[in-house]
Coordinates of C-alpha atoms in Angstrom, one line a residue:
Chain A
M1465 CA 33.4 157.0 147.7
P1466 CA 33.4 156.6 151.5
Q1467 CA 30.0 155.6 153.1
R1468 CA 30.6 157.3 156.2
K1469 CA 30.4 161.5 156.7
I1470 CA 32.0 163.7 159.4
R1471 CA 31.0 166.7 160.7
A1472 CA 34.6 168.2 161.8
R1473 CA 36.9 171.4 161.0
V1474 CA 40.3 170.4 159.9
A1475 CA 42.7 173.4 159.9
L1476 CA 45.8 173.2 157.2
K1477 CA 49.0 175.1 157.6
Y1478 CA 51.7 174.6 155.2
C1479 CA 55.3 175.1 156.8
G1480 CA 56.3 177.9 153.5
S1481 CA 58.2 175.7 151.2
C1482 CA 61.2 177.1 151.1
N1483 CA 63.1 173.8 150.2
P1484 CA 61.0 171.3 150.1
F1485 CA 61.8 167.4 150.4
I1486 CA 58.7 165.9 149.0
D1487 CA 55.5 167.8 147.1
P1488 CA 53.5 169.7 150.3
S1489 CA 51.2 170.6 147.4
R1490 CA 50.5 166.8 146.3
L1491 CA 49.6 166.1 149.8
G1492 CA 47.6 169.2 150.2
G1493 CA 45.4 168.1 147.0
H1494 CA 45.1 164.9 148.6
L1495 CA 43.5 166.1 151.5
K1496 CA 40.8 168.2 149.6
E1497 CA 40.1 165.4 147.7
V1498 CA 39.7 163.3 151.5
A1499 CA 37.6 166.2 153.1
A1500 CA 35.2 166.2 149.7
G1501 CA 34.4 162.6 150.1
Y1502 CA 34.3 162.4 153.5
G1503 CA 32.4 165.7 153.7
F1504 CA 34.7 167.4 156.8
E1505 CA 35.6 171.1 156.3
L1506 CA 38.9 172.0 155.0
V1507 CA 39.4 175.6 156.9
S1508 CA 42.4 177.7 156.8
P1509 CA 44.4 178.1 160.3
D1510 CA 42.8 181.3 160.8
A1511 CA 39.5 180.0 161.2
P1512 CA 37.9 179.6 164.6
H1513 CA 38.1 176.5 166.5
P1514 CA 39.1 173.8 164.2
D1515 CA 39.0 170.5 165.2
I1516 CA 41.9 169.0 164.3
L1517 CA 45.2 171.1 163.3
V1518 CA 47.3 169.3 159.7
I1519 CA 50.5 170.8 159.5
I1520 CA 52.5 169.5 156.3
S1521 CA 56.3 170.2 156.2
G1522 CA 58.8 170.0 153.6
C1523 CA 61.1 168.8 155.4
N1524 CA 61.9 167.2 158.7
R1525 CA 63.2 170.7 160.2
A1526 CA 59.4 171.8 160.7
C1527 CA 60.5 174.9 161.2
V1528 CA 56.8 176.3 161.1
I1529 CA 56.0 174.4 164.1
K1530 CA 55.7 177.3 167.2
P1531 CA 53.7 176.9 170.8
E1532 CA 51.4 179.0 168.9
L1533 CA 50.6 177.0 166.1
L1534 CA 50.2 174.1 167.7
E1535 CA 48.0 175.5 170.5
L1536 CA 44.9 176.0 167.5
A1537 CA 43.6 172.9 167.9
P1538 CA 43.2 169.9 170.6
K1539 CA 45.0 167.6 168.1
R1540 CA 47.6 167.8 166.1
L1541 CA 48.6 166.0 162.5
I1542 CA 52.5 166.6 161.7
V1543 CA 53.7 165.6 158.5
A1544 CA 57.4 166.6 158.2
G1545 CA 59.4 165.3 155.2
E1546 CA 58.9 161.9 155.1
T1547 CA 57.2 161.2 158.3
V1548 CA 53.9 161.2 159.2
N1549 CA 52.9 162.0 163.2
G1550 CA 57.1 161.1 163.6
R1551 CA 56.7 158.0 162.2
P1552 CA 58.9 157.3 158.9
V1553 CA 57.2 156.7 156.2
P1554 CA 58.4 157.1 151.8
E1555 CA 56.8 160.0 150.0
K1556 CA 55.0 157.9 147.7
D1557 CA 53.1 156.4 150.8
L1558 CA 52.5 159.9 152.4
P1559 CA 49.0 160.6 151.0
A1560 CA 47.6 157.0 152.2
A1561 CA 49.2 157.7 155.5
L1562 CA 48.2 160.9 156.2
E1563 CA 44.4 160.1 155.3
K1564 CA 44.8 157.3 157.5
E1565 CA 46.0 159.1 160.2
L1566 CA 43.5 161.5 159.9
L1567 CA 40.5 158.9 160.0
R1568 CA 41.9 157.9 163.0
L1569 CA 42.1 161.0 164.6
L1570 CA 38.8 162.6 163.4
P1571 CA 36.0 160.6 164.7
A1572 CA 36.8 161.4 168.2
A1573 CA 36.8 165.1 167.1
T1574 CA 33.4 164.6 165.2
V1575 CA 30.9 167.4 166.3
Chain B
M213 CA 42.9 196.2 148.8
A214 CA 45.1 194.5 150.7
M215 CA 47.0 192.0 148.7
M216 CA 47.4 191.8 144.7
S217 CA 47.2 188.5 143.0
G218 CA 49.1 188.3 140.3
K219 CA 46.6 188.7 137.7
Q220 CA 45.8 192.1 139.7
Y221 CA 49.4 193.0 139.9
R222 CA 49.5 192.7 135.6
E223 CA 46.3 194.5 135.7
S224 CA 47.7 197.5 137.7
L225 CA 50.8 197.7 135.2
R226 CA 48.3 198.5 132.4
Q227 CA 47.0 201.7 134.7
V228 CA 50.4 203.6 134.3
H229 CA 52.3 204.8 131.7
P230 CA 56.0 204.9 132.1
L231 CA 57.8 206.4 129.0
I232 CA 60.2 203.3 127.8
Y233 CA 62.4 202.7 124.9
F234 CA 63.8 199.1 123.9
M235 CA 65.7 198.4 120.7
G236 CA 65.0 201.9 119.6
K237 CA 61.4 201.7 119.6
K238 CA 59.6 203.2 122.1
I239 CA 56.9 201.0 124.1
N240 CA 53.6 201.5 124.6
S241 CA 52.5 199.3 126.6
V242 CA 54.9 196.7 128.8
M243 CA 52.1 193.9 129.3
D244 CA 52.7 193.4 125.6
E245 CA 56.0 193.7 124.7
P246 CA 57.5 190.0 124.6
A247 CA 60.9 191.3 126.1
F248 CA 59.4 192.2 129.0
L249 CA 57.0 189.7 130.1
P250 CA 58.9 186.8 131.4
H251 CA 59.9 190.0 134.2
V252 CA 56.3 190.4 134.8
N253 CA 55.5 186.9 135.0
A254 CA 58.3 186.7 137.6
A255 CA 57.0 189.3 139.8
A256 CA 53.5 188.3 139.6
L257 CA 54.8 185.2 141.3
T258 CA 55.8 187.1 144.5
Y259 CA 51.8 188.5 144.5
D260 CA 50.4 184.8 144.3
F261 CA 52.8 183.1 146.9
A262 CA 51.2 186.0 149.1
L263 CA 47.9 184.6 148.4
N264 CA 49.0 180.7 148.3
P265 CA 48.5 178.3 151.0
E266 CA 51.5 176.9 150.5
F267 CA 54.2 179.7 150.4
E268 CA 51.7 182.2 152.3
E269 CA 53.7 181.5 155.4
L270 CA 57.2 183.3 153.8
V271 CA 55.4 185.4 151.4
S272 CA 53.2 187.2 153.2
A273 CA 53.8 189.3 157.0
K274 CA 51.5 191.2 159.4
S275 CA 52.5 195.2 159.3
H276 CA 53.7 196.6 162.3
L277 CA 52.2 199.7 161.3
T278 CA 48.7 198.8 160.2
G279 CA 47.8 195.0 161.5
E280 CA 47.0 194.4 158.2
K281 CA 48.2 191.1 156.5
I282 CA 50.7 192.6 153.6
N283 CA 53.2 190.8 151.2
R284 CA 56.6 191.0 152.5
F285 CA 58.3 192.4 149.9
T286 CA 56.3 195.6 151.8
H287 CA 57.4 194.3 155.5
V288 CA 59.3 196.1 157.6
H289 CA 61.5 193.4 159.5
Q290 CA 60.7 193.4 162.8
S291 CA 63.1 190.6 164.3
P292 CA 65.6 187.9 163.3
E293 CA 62.8 185.4 162.6
D294 CA 61.6 188.0 159.8
L295 CA 65.1 188.3 158.2
V296 CA 65.4 184.3 158.0
K297 CA 62.0 184.2 156.6
K298 CA 63.1 186.6 153.6
V299 CA 66.0 184.6 153.0
K300 CA 63.6 181.2 153.1
M301 CA 60.9 183.0 150.9
L302 CA 63.3 184.0 148.3
R303 CA 64.9 180.3 147.8
A304 CA 61.1 179.2 147.7
I305 CA 60.5 182.1 144.7
G306 CA 63.6 181.0 142.9
Q307 CA 63.2 177.2 143.0
Q308 CA 60.0 178.1 140.9
T309 CA 61.5 180.8 138.5
A310 CA 64.9 180.0 138.1
S311 CA 65.5 183.2 137.7
C312 CA 65.2 186.8 139.1
F313 CA 61.9 188.3 140.4
Q314 CA 62.6 191.4 141.3
R315 CA 60.7 192.6 144.1
C316 CA 63.6 192.2 146.8
V317 CA 65.8 195.3 145.7
G318 CA 62.9 198.0 146.7
H319 CA 62.1 195.9 149.6
D320 CA 65.4 196.3 150.8
G321 CA 65.4 200.0 150.0
M322 CA 62.5 200.4 152.2
N323 CA 64.1 198.3 154.9
A324 CA 67.3 201.2 154.9
C325 CA 65.2 203.8 154.3
Y326 CA 62.6 203.2 157.1
S327 CA 65.6 203.2 159.6
I328 CA 67.9 205.9 158.3
T329 CA 64.3 208.3 158.1
F330 CA 64.6 207.5 162.2
D331 CA 68.4 208.2 162.9
I332 CA 67.9 211.8 160.7
D333 CA 65.4 212.7 162.3
Q334 CA 66.8 212.4 165.7
K335 CA 69.6 214.0 165.0
K336 CA 68.5 216.8 162.8
G337 CA 64.9 217.4 163.9
T338 CA 63.5 216.7 160.7
D339 CA 59.7 214.4 160.0
Y340 CA 61.4 212.2 157.6
H341 CA 60.5 208.8 159.3
T342 CA 56.8 209.9 159.7
R343 CA 57.0 210.6 155.6
F344 CA 58.1 207.3 155.4
K345 CA 55.7 205.4 157.3
D346 CA 52.6 207.3 155.6
F347 CA 54.5 206.6 152.3
L348 CA 55.4 202.6 153.5
K349 CA 51.7 202.4 154.8
M350 CA 50.7 203.6 151.0
V351 CA 53.2 200.9 149.8
Q352 CA 51.7 198.2 151.9
G353 CA 47.9 199.1 151.7
K354 CA 48.3 199.1 147.6
D355 CA 51.0 196.0 147.2
L356 CA 53.0 198.2 145.5
M357 CA 56.7 197.0 143.4
V358 CA 59.1 199.3 144.1
T359 CA 62.3 199.4 142.8
G360 CA 65.6 200.0 144.6
A361 CA 67.0 202.5 142.4
M362 CA 70.5 203.0 143.9
T363 CA 73.4 202.1 141.4
D364 CA 74.3 206.3 139.8
V365 CA 76.1 206.1 136.4
K366 CA 78.9 207.4 138.2
G367 CA 81.1 208.7 135.2
D368 CA 84.6 209.5 136.0
R369 CA 85.5 207.0 138.8
A370 CA 88.2 208.9 140.4
L371 CA 85.7 211.8 140.8
T372 CA 83.5 212.5 143.6
P373 CA 80.0 213.6 142.5
G374 CA 80.2 217.2 142.5
Q375 CA 83.7 217.0 140.9
Q376 CA 82.1 215.5 137.8
K377 CA 82.4 217.5 134.5
D378 CA 79.0 216.8 134.2
P379 CA 76.8 216.8 137.5
D380 CA 74.0 214.3 135.8
L381 CA 76.6 211.5 136.4
Y382 CA 74.8 211.6 139.7
V383 CA 70.7 211.8 140.5
H384 CA 71.2 215.0 142.3
M385 CA 68.7 217.8 143.6
V386 CA 68.4 220.8 140.9
D387 CA 65.9 222.8 142.3
K388 CA 62.8 223.2 144.6
N389 CA 59.8 225.2 146.2
E390 CA 57.8 224.8 148.9
K391 CA 56.2 222.1 146.8
G392 CA 58.6 219.6 146.6
I393 CA 61.9 219.3 145.0
F394 CA 63.7 218.8 141.2
I395 CA 65.8 215.8 140.5
S396 CA 67.7 215.0 137.4
G397 CA 70.9 211.9 136.6
A398 CA 70.6 208.5 135.7
K399 CA 70.6 205.5 137.7
A400 CA 71.6 202.6 135.7
H401 CA 70.7 198.7 135.3
I402 CA 67.9 199.2 137.9
T403 CA 66.0 195.8 138.4
G404 CA 62.5 195.2 137.4
A405 CA 61.9 199.0 136.6
V406 CA 59.8 198.3 133.7
N407 CA 57.6 196.5 135.4
S408 CA 57.4 198.2 138.7
H409 CA 55.0 201.0 140.4
G410 CA 57.8 203.3 141.0
H411 CA 61.3 204.3 141.8
L412 CA 62.9 204.3 145.1
V413 CA 66.0 206.7 144.5
M414 CA 68.6 206.4 147.1
P415 CA 72.3 207.8 146.9
T416 CA 74.8 205.5 145.5
T417 CA 77.9 206.2 147.8
G418 CA 79.3 208.2 150.8
L419 CA 79.1 212.0 150.2
K420 CA 81.5 215.0 151.8
P421 CA 79.4 218.2 152.9
E422 CA 80.3 219.6 149.5
D423 CA 77.8 217.3 148.0
A424 CA 74.4 217.9 149.9
A425 CA 72.6 218.3 146.6
Y426 CA 73.3 214.6 145.9
A427 CA 72.2 213.5 149.5
V428 CA 68.4 212.6 147.8
A429 CA 66.1 209.7 148.5
C430 CA 62.8 209.9 147.6
Y431 CA 60.1 208.1 145.7
V432 CA 59.3 209.1 142.2
P433 CA 56.2 207.3 140.4
I434 CA 57.0 205.3 137.3
D435 CA 54.6 207.2 134.9
A436 CA 56.2 210.7 136.7
P437 CA 57.1 213.6 134.3
G438 CA 60.9 213.4 133.3
L439 CA 61.1 209.9 133.4
L440 CA 62.2 207.8 130.9
H441 CA 63.4 203.6 131.2
I442 CA 66.0 202.6 128.7
F443 CA 65.3 198.9 129.1
G444 CA 69.0 196.9 129.1
R445 CA 69.4 194.4 126.0
Q446 CA 69.9 190.6 127.4
T447 CA 71.8 187.7 125.4
N448 CA 68.6 186.0 125.4
D449 CA 66.7 189.3 123.3
D450 CA 66.3 187.6 120.1
R451 CA 64.7 184.5 121.6
K452 CA 62.0 186.0 123.7
A453 CA 60.7 187.9 120.5
A454 CA 60.3 184.4 118.5
C455 CA 61.4 181.7 120.1
S456 CA 59.7 179.0 122.5
L457 CA 62.1 175.8 122.9
D458 CA 65.2 177.6 122.7
Q459 CA 64.5 180.0 125.4
G460 CA 65.5 177.6 127.5
N461 CA 63.2 179.4 130.7
Q462 CA 60.2 181.1 128.5
E463 CA 57.9 181.8 131.6
F464 CA 60.9 183.9 133.4
G465 CA 63.6 185.3 131.4
I466 CA 67.1 184.5 132.8
V467 CA 67.9 187.6 134.7
G468 CA 65.6 190.3 136.1
G469 CA 65.0 192.9 133.3
E470 CA 66.9 196.0 134.1
A471 CA 67.2 199.4 132.5
L472 CA 68.5 202.5 132.7
V473 CA 66.1 205.1 134.5
V474 CA 66.9 208.8 133.4
F475 CA 65.2 211.7 135.6
D476 CA 64.6 215.2 133.8
K477 CA 63.7 217.6 136.5
V478 CA 61.6 215.3 137.8
F479 CA 59.3 216.4 140.4
V480 CA 59.1 214.9 144.0
P481 CA 56.1 216.3 146.5
W482 CA 58.0 217.0 149.9
E483 CA 55.7 213.9 151.3
N484 CA 57.5 211.9 149.2
V485 CA 60.9 213.2 150.2
F486 CA 63.2 211.2 152.5
M487 CA 66.6 212.6 152.5
C488 CA 67.5 216.6 151.1
G489 CA 71.0 217.5 151.5
E490 CA 71.9 215.1 155.0
T491 CA 75.0 214.1 153.8
E492 CA 76.2 212.2 157.0
F493 CA 73.8 209.8 156.3
A494 CA 74.3 208.6 152.7
G495 CA 77.2 206.5 153.4
E496 CA 75.8 204.9 155.9
L497 CA 71.7 204.6 154.2
V498 CA 74.3 203.0 151.6
E499 CA 75.7 200.5 153.8
R500 CA 72.3 199.3 155.0
F501 CA 70.4 199.2 152.0
A502 CA 73.6 197.1 150.5
T503 CA 74.0 194.7 153.7
A504 CA 69.9 194.1 153.3
H505 CA 70.4 193.2 149.4
R506 CA 73.4 191.1 150.1
Q507 CA 71.8 188.8 152.5
N508 CA 69.2 187.9 149.9
Y509 CA 72.0 186.1 147.6
G510 CA 72.1 182.7 149.3
G511 CA 68.7 182.5 149.2
C512 CA 67.1 183.3 146.0
K513 CA 70.5 182.3 144.1
A514 CA 70.5 178.6 146.2
G515 CA 66.8 178.3 144.6
V516 CA 67.7 179.1 141.1
S517 CA 70.9 176.5 141.8
D518 CA 68.4 174.0 143.2
V519 CA 66.7 173.8 139.5
L520 CA 70.4 174.3 137.8
I521 CA 71.6 171.2 139.9
G522 CA 68.5 169.4 139.0
A523 CA 68.8 170.2 135.1
T524 CA 72.1 169.3 135.2
Y525 CA 71.6 166.1 136.8
D526 CA 68.5 165.5 134.6
I527 CA 71.1 165.6 131.6
A528 CA 73.7 163.2 133.2
T529 CA 70.4 160.7 133.4
V530 CA 69.4 161.5 129.7
Q531 CA 72.6 161.1 128.4
N532 CA 73.3 158.2 130.8
T533 CA 76.8 159.8 131.8
I534 CA 75.3 159.7 135.9
S535 CA 76.9 156.7 136.7
G536 CA 80.3 157.7 136.2
S537 CA 81.8 158.7 139.7
H538 CA 83.2 161.9 138.5
V539 CA 79.9 163.2 137.3
K540 CA 78.0 162.3 140.9
E541 CA 81.4 164.2 143.0
K542 CA 80.8 167.4 140.5
L543 CA 76.9 167.2 140.9
V544 CA 77.6 166.9 145.1
D545 CA 80.0 169.8 144.8
M546 CA 77.1 171.9 142.9
V547 CA 75.0 171.2 145.7
Q548 CA 77.7 171.9 148.7
L549 CA 78.2 175.1 146.9
A550 CA 74.7 176.3 146.6
E551 CA 74.3 175.6 150.0
T552 CA 77.1 177.0 151.2
L553 CA 75.3 180.4 149.7
Y554 CA 72.4 179.6 151.7
C555 CA 74.6 178.6 154.9
C556 CA 75.4 182.3 154.7
S557 CA 72.3 183.7 154.2
I558 CA 70.8 182.0 157.0
A559 CA 73.7 183.1 159.1
C560 CA 73.3 186.7 158.9
S561 CA 69.8 186.7 159.1
A562 CA 70.1 184.2 162.4
L563 CA 72.2 187.3 163.6
G564 CA 70.6 190.4 162.4
T565 CA 70.9 193.0 165.2
Q566 CA 68.0 195.7 165.8
L567 CA 68.6 199.0 164.8
P568 CA 67.7 202.5 166.3
A569 CA 63.7 203.2 164.7
G570 CA 63.3 199.5 166.2
N571 CA 63.7 197.4 163.0
Y572 CA 66.1 194.5 162.5
M573 CA 69.2 194.3 159.5
A574 CA 71.9 191.1 158.7
D575 CA 74.6 191.3 160.4
R576 CA 77.0 193.2 158.5
M577 CA 80.1 190.8 157.9
L578 CA 78.1 187.9 157.1
A579 CA 75.8 189.7 154.7
N580 CA 78.8 190.5 152.7
I581 CA 80.7 187.5 153.3
T582 CA 77.2 186.5 151.4
K583 CA 77.5 188.2 148.7
L584 CA 81.4 187.4 147.8
N585 CA 81.0 183.8 148.0
V586 CA 78.1 184.2 145.3
T587 CA 80.7 186.5 143.4
K588 CA 82.8 182.6 143.1
N589 CA 80.0 180.1 143.8
I590 CA 77.6 180.8 140.9
Y591 CA 80.1 180.5 138.7
E592 CA 81.4 177.8 139.8
I593 CA 78.1 175.8 140.2
G594 CA 77.7 176.8 136.0
R595 CA 81.2 175.8 135.4
L596 CA 80.3 172.9 136.6
A597 CA 77.0 172.3 134.7
H598 CA 79.0 173.1 131.5
D599 CA 81.3 170.3 132.4
I600 CA 78.5 167.5 133.0
A601 CA 76.4 169.1 130.8
G602 CA 78.9 168.5 127.5
G603 CA 79.4 171.3 124.4
L604 CA 76.4 170.4 123.2
L605 CA 75.3 173.1 125.0
A606 CA 77.0 175.4 122.7
T607 CA 76.3 174.2 119.5
L608 CA 72.6 172.9 119.7
P609 CA 70.6 173.2 116.7
S610 CA 67.7 176.0 117.0
E611 CA 64.1 175.2 117.3
F612 CA 63.3 176.9 113.9
D613 CA 65.2 173.4 112.5
I614 CA 63.9 171.4 114.6
A615 CA 60.3 172.8 113.2
D616 CA 61.7 172.1 109.6
P617 CA 59.7 169.1 108.3
K618 CA 63.1 167.9 106.2
L619 CA 65.6 169.5 109.2
G620 CA 63.2 168.1 112.0
P621 CA 63.4 164.3 112.1
I622 CA 67.5 164.9 110.9
I623 CA 68.3 166.7 114.3
L624 CA 65.8 164.7 116.7
K625 CA 67.7 161.6 115.4
Y626 CA 70.8 163.1 115.9
M627 CA 71.0 164.5 119.2
K628 CA 68.8 161.2 120.9
S629 CA 71.3 160.0 123.9
R630 CA 69.2 156.8 125.8
A631 CA 66.6 155.6 123.5
D632 CA 64.2 155.5 125.9
V633 CA 64.4 159.6 126.3
P634 CA 62.7 162.2 123.7
A635 CA 65.8 164.3 121.8
T636 CA 63.6 167.3 122.6
T637 CA 64.1 166.3 126.7
R638 CA 67.9 166.2 126.2
I639 CA 67.2 170.0 124.0
R640 CA 64.9 171.6 126.6
L641 CA 67.1 170.5 129.6
L642 CA 70.5 171.8 127.7
R643 CA 68.7 174.7 126.9
L644 CA 67.6 175.7 130.0
I645 CA 71.2 175.1 131.8
E646 CA 72.3 177.0 128.6
G647 CA 69.7 180.3 129.4
M648 CA 70.7 180.1 133.1
T649 CA 74.8 179.6 132.5
C650 CA 76.2 181.1 129.5
G651 CA 74.6 184.6 129.6
T652 CA 73.3 187.7 131.4
A653 CA 72.9 185.8 134.4
L654 CA 76.2 185.3 135.2
A655 CA 77.2 188.9 135.0
E656 CA 74.3 189.2 137.5
S657 CA 75.5 187.3 140.2
M658 CA 79.0 189.0 140.3
H659 CA 77.5 192.5 140.1
G660 CA 74.0 192.5 141.2
A661 CA 74.1 194.1 145.7
G662 CA 77.7 195.5 144.3
S663 CA 80.3 194.5 142.8
P664 CA 82.5 192.1 145.0
Q665 CA 85.1 194.4 145.7
A666 CA 82.7 196.7 147.6
Q667 CA 82.0 193.5 149.5
R668 CA 86.0 193.0 150.1
I669 CA 85.8 196.7 151.7
M670 CA 82.7 196.2 153.7
I671 CA 84.8 193.0 155.0
G672 CA 87.6 194.5 155.9
R673 CA 86.2 197.3 157.5
Q674 CA 84.6 195.2 159.9
A675 CA 87.2 192.7 160.2
N676 CA 88.9 193.8 163.3
F677 CA 92.4 193.1 162.3
E678 CA 94.1 194.5 165.2
R679 CA 92.0 192.2 167.2
K680 CA 93.4 189.2 165.5
K681 CA 96.6 190.7 165.6
A682 CA 96.2 190.7 169.9
L683 CA 94.6 187.3 169.6
A684 CA 97.9 185.6 167.9
E685 CA 100.2 187.4 170.3
K686 CA 98.5 186.2 173.3
V687 CA 99.0 182.3 171.8
A688 CA 102.4 183.0 170.9
K689 CA 103.3 184.7 174.4
I690 CA 104.5 187.5 172.6
G691 CA 106.4 189.9 175.0
T692 CA 106.8 186.8 177.3
P693 CA 110.3 185.7 178.6
C694 CA 111.8 183.3 176.4
P695 CA 113.6 180.3 177.7
G696 CA 117.2 180.6 178.6
C697 CA 117.0 184.4 177.2
S698 CA 117.0 187.3 179.6
G699 CA 114.8 189.4 177.7
C700 CA 113.6 190.2 173.8
Q701 CA 116.5 192.1 171.8

């Protein structure tokens, strides 16, 4: 159980999973567990003023990403296939890499 | 209500009371008939996915009529991006069901009727488009599942509708009054017919002025008086009733669940009538519906093929033939065939164009190319699956023998392949491949959205052979003086 509690709103957006190369729901499930552990809010992209937008795209095409989507939050974390914010990560390591990157971004977004 | 969940969809089916027969008996409850449940399950997924964060980007949309969030299966396309999203949605759902989920037919019918009613009004001063928009708002608001009831039984194919000895061989108007019209006839192999909320009836072919009674487009609720559904046989009927393992795809079945829908003087109020006698628009309505529906097949079939390719790869691994170079080559060929279909669907969507009503339709030529490829590629993908899986695909003992205390251990002993994999894994994979490739499913790939000759006709019409001829003559410099020649003879 994490010692640190973080007050923040993290919006989660999936690409739609037409033909995912990875398992998006597994990553989303891990994100839920992380949110529960650190006590931050996991909200839909429609929710107002998220601190961070997490986009989970099933493949590296990341076709869901549009300028208006990126404007939803000041910070973004993008998983696109086997990459996290553009850095290659094998699928088995994606949950840990997602968590690590999110925690790196979160403190500055604490409200 | 905005969007229904799968559970709410199932409950909604209990609120209607359609007249249905199957295998010689009257079916009083769709939800309690084992033969229908796989089709209900597949359709229910189209509801659940619109509410599932992972899939909602594709399976939901914003209504251009109300601004509300709606299920994409009730949406009228507002851009080429919408067309592309439809194809992606179909692949996403196909990967989960490995079978038809039925709801695209009515979706395509609604898109075709939306545009054609606008065109009729422009020329005839009618108010079909306003009626249709009101109908569409109702469908979107209640999140209804609507069939696309286009294909007439057609009788003697050499005769037009009006020339048939029996006029009911094409659905037609038999009477009308100040409240509405009455229609009779029958529509064949209507997908999802028994587990939908109603039927969007459309003419099946281009019509001449003397066939005005056959130029009918309208909406009929599934339990309208005079409406009869006779559910079709499938190659897995008996297995649906009594088996689990032997079904292969127990939850979602092998096809969409088609029925013969018979109209016996069914009354349709004017507000649900969207074409009534305007024969000059019938052919165009058919072509727009066909284009929209043929656009789909590289989406859903690619998704379904993803599962079949996965099963074939898996069975090759279980049977330990996967290291053979010829097996790998065939698996790659299966992928190439499936992705070719997807390429076609994405291409015809990306090149979609706007219609006068404001909505978008896929490129006609490329949509027909998509479907014509499906009539071949899906058979080839199935053939390669058979090749790799082996003959056991067609000769496996039944699950009843596996369940028998004496026979079961013998079967499992002799059906085992790799020592570290249970025999039942092998059997399940083979049953899945069998269900997806050995019966009704293949014929659906051939004739769903129209038989291949229908696609060739539309491709031929748009091929512009004269333009291609001119290109060839220009390159060949036909008509210019040849060296050493004083002129053409």
